[in-house]
Coordinates of C-alpha atoms in Angstrom, one line a residue:
M27 CA -21.4 -13.8 -14.7
A28 CA -18.7 -15.7 -12.6
I29 CA -19.2 -14.7 -9.0
H30 CA -15.8 -13.5 -8.7
E31 CA -16.0 -10.8 -12.0
N32 CA -17.5 -7.5 -11.2
L33 CA -20.1 -5.8 -12.9
L34 CA -17.9 -4.3 -15.8
G35 CA -16.3 -7.9 -16.3
G36 CA -13.0 -6.9 -15.5
P37 CA -10.5 -8.9 -12.7
P38 CA -12.0 -9.9 -9.5
P39 CA -11.1 -7.9 -6.2
T40 CA -7.8 -9.0 -4.7
H41 CA -7.8 -9.9 -1.2
L42 CA -4.3 -10.3 0.6
P43 CA -4.2 -12.9 3.3
D44 CA -4.2 -11.7 6.8
D45 CA -1.0 -11.5 8.6
P46 CA -1.8 -10.2 12.2
G47 CA 1.6 -10.5 13.5
P48 CA 2.6 -6.9 12.1
R49 CA -0.8 -5.5 12.9
E50 CA -0.7 -6.7 16.2
A51 CA 3.1 -5.5 17.3
L52 CA 2.0 -2.2 15.6
A53 CA -1.3 -1.8 17.5
G54 CA 0.6 -3.3 20.7
G55 CA 3.0 -0.4 20.8
E56 CA 6.0 -2.2 19.4
A57 CA 8.4 0.6 17.3
P58 CA 7.6 0.3 13.3
A59 CA 11.1 -0.2 12.8
A60 CA 11.5 -3.1 14.9
V61 CA 8.3 -4.6 13.5
A62 CA 9.9 -4.0 9.9
A63 CA 12.9 -6.0 10.8
K64 CA 11.0 -8.7 12.3
F65 CA 8.4 -8.8 9.5
P66 CA 10.4 -7.5 6.7
A67 CA 7.8 -8.5 3.8
S68 CA 4.8 -6.3 5.9
S69 CA 3.7 -3.3 3.7
L70 CA 2.1 -1.9 6.8
A71 CA 5.1 -1.9 9.0
W72 CA 6.9 0.5 6.1
A73 CA 3.8 2.6 5.6
Q74 CA 4.1 3.2 9.5
L75 CA 7.7 3.9 9.1
A76 CA 6.9 6.2 6.0
D77 CA 4.4 8.3 7.7
E78 CA 6.3 9.0 10.7
A79 CA 9.3 9.9 8.9
Y80 CA 7.1 12.0 6.7
E81 CA 5.5 13.8 9.6
A82 CA 9.0 14.4 11.0
G83 CA 10.3 16.3 8.0
N84 CA 11.7 13.4 6.6
V85 CA 10.7 13.3 3.4
V86 CA 13.7 11.3 1.2
E87 CA 13.2 8.7 4.6
S88 CA 9.8 8.3 3.7
Y89 CA 10.2 7.9 0.2
A90 CA 12.4 5.1 0.7
Y91 CA 10.0 3.3 3.4
A92 CA 7.1 3.8 1.4
R93 CA 9.1 2.3 -1.8
T94 CA 9.6 -0.7 0.3
G95 CA 6.2 -1.1 1.5
Y96 CA 5.2 -0.8 -2.0
H97 CA 7.0 -3.1 -3.6
R98 CA 6.7 -5.6 -0.8
G99 CA 3.0 -5.4 -1.1
L100 CA 3.1 -5.6 -5.2
D101 CA 4.6 -9.1 -4.3
A102 CA 2.0 -10.3 -1.9
L103 CA -0.6 -9.1 -4.6
R104 CA 0.7 -11.2 -7.1
R105 CA 1.3 -14.3 -5.0
S106 CA -2.6 -13.6 -4.3
G107 CA -3.5 -13.8 -8.1
W108 CA -3.4 -10.2 -9.2
K109 CA -2.4 -9.7 -12.5
G110 CA -1.4 -5.9 -12.6
H111 CA -4.7 -4.3 -12.4
G112 CA -8.0 -4.7 -10.7
P113 CA -9.5 -3.7 -7.5
V114 CA -7.6 -4.1 -4.0
P115 CA -10.4 -2.8 -1.5
F116 CA -9.6 -0.9 1.6
E117 CA -12.4 -2.6 3.4
H118 CA -10.4 -5.8 3.4
E119 CA -8.0 -4.9 6.4
P120 CA -5.0 -6.9 5.2
N121 CA -4.9 -4.5 1.8
R122 CA -4.2 -1.7 3.7
G123 CA -0.7 -1.9 4.2
F124 CA -0.2 -1.9 0.8
L125 CA -2.7 1.0 0.2
R126 CA -1.3 2.9 2.8
A127 CA 2.4 2.3 1.3
L128 CA 1.2 3.5 -1.8
H129 CA -0.4 6.8 -0.6
A130 CA 2.7 7.1 1.1
L131 CA 5.0 6.9 -2.1
A132 CA 2.7 9.3 -3.8
R133 CA 3.0 11.7 -1.2
A134 CA 6.6 11.8 -0.8
A135 CA 7.4 11.4 -4.7
Q136 CA 5.3 14.7 -4.9
A137 CA 7.4 16.1 -1.9
I138 CA 10.4 15.6 -3.8
G139 CA 9.4 16.5 -7.1
E140 CA 8.8 13.6 -8.8
Q141 CA 5.6 15.0 -10.3
E142 CA 5.3 11.8 -13.1
E143 CA 5.6 9.1 -10.0
Y144 CA 3.3 11.1 -8.2
E145 CA 0.7 10.8 -10.7
R146 CA 1.2 7.2 -11.5
C147 CA 0.8 6.6 -7.8
T148 CA -2.0 8.7 -7.1
T149 CA -3.9 7.2 -10.2
F150 CA -2.9 3.7 -9.1
L151 CA -4.5 4.2 -6.0
K152 CA -7.7 5.8 -7.0
E153 CA -8.1 2.6 -9.7
S154 CA -7.1 0.3 -7.1
S155 CA -9.5 1.3 -4.3
P156 CA -11.5 4.8 -4.3
T157 CA -12.1 4.4 -0.7
A158 CA -8.6 4.3 0.3
A159 CA -7.8 7.4 -1.8
A160 CA -10.6 9.2 -0.3
T161 CA -9.6 8.1 2.9
L162 CA -6.1 8.6 3.1
S163 CA -5.8 11.8 1.0

């Protein structure tokens, strides 16, 4: 068995490269909108915007922010060799922005009545990272 295969012979886990800039800016108190403007490819910044909009009752805005973070994350995953399925471990901190955006997209989709998208995103999150699904729910 190759070192990078999982025990079931599936694809290896995808680990996004570390991009500490957005994480450090957010941790330093910079506004998520400013971080997203400075680092538009950062799923983490978009996920934070989605969470804040959702908590403020702005579900449509949350959906839009989450969808942006989700698509930015898909782009990053593909650049890292991801082929559309396989583990995206929550334990690897650079993956958390994408996983948070995916969770936020599921949550907002459910809130606006997009049941099929909610189910698709929820399944995708569980299959990508059971830890993320349990932690973020």
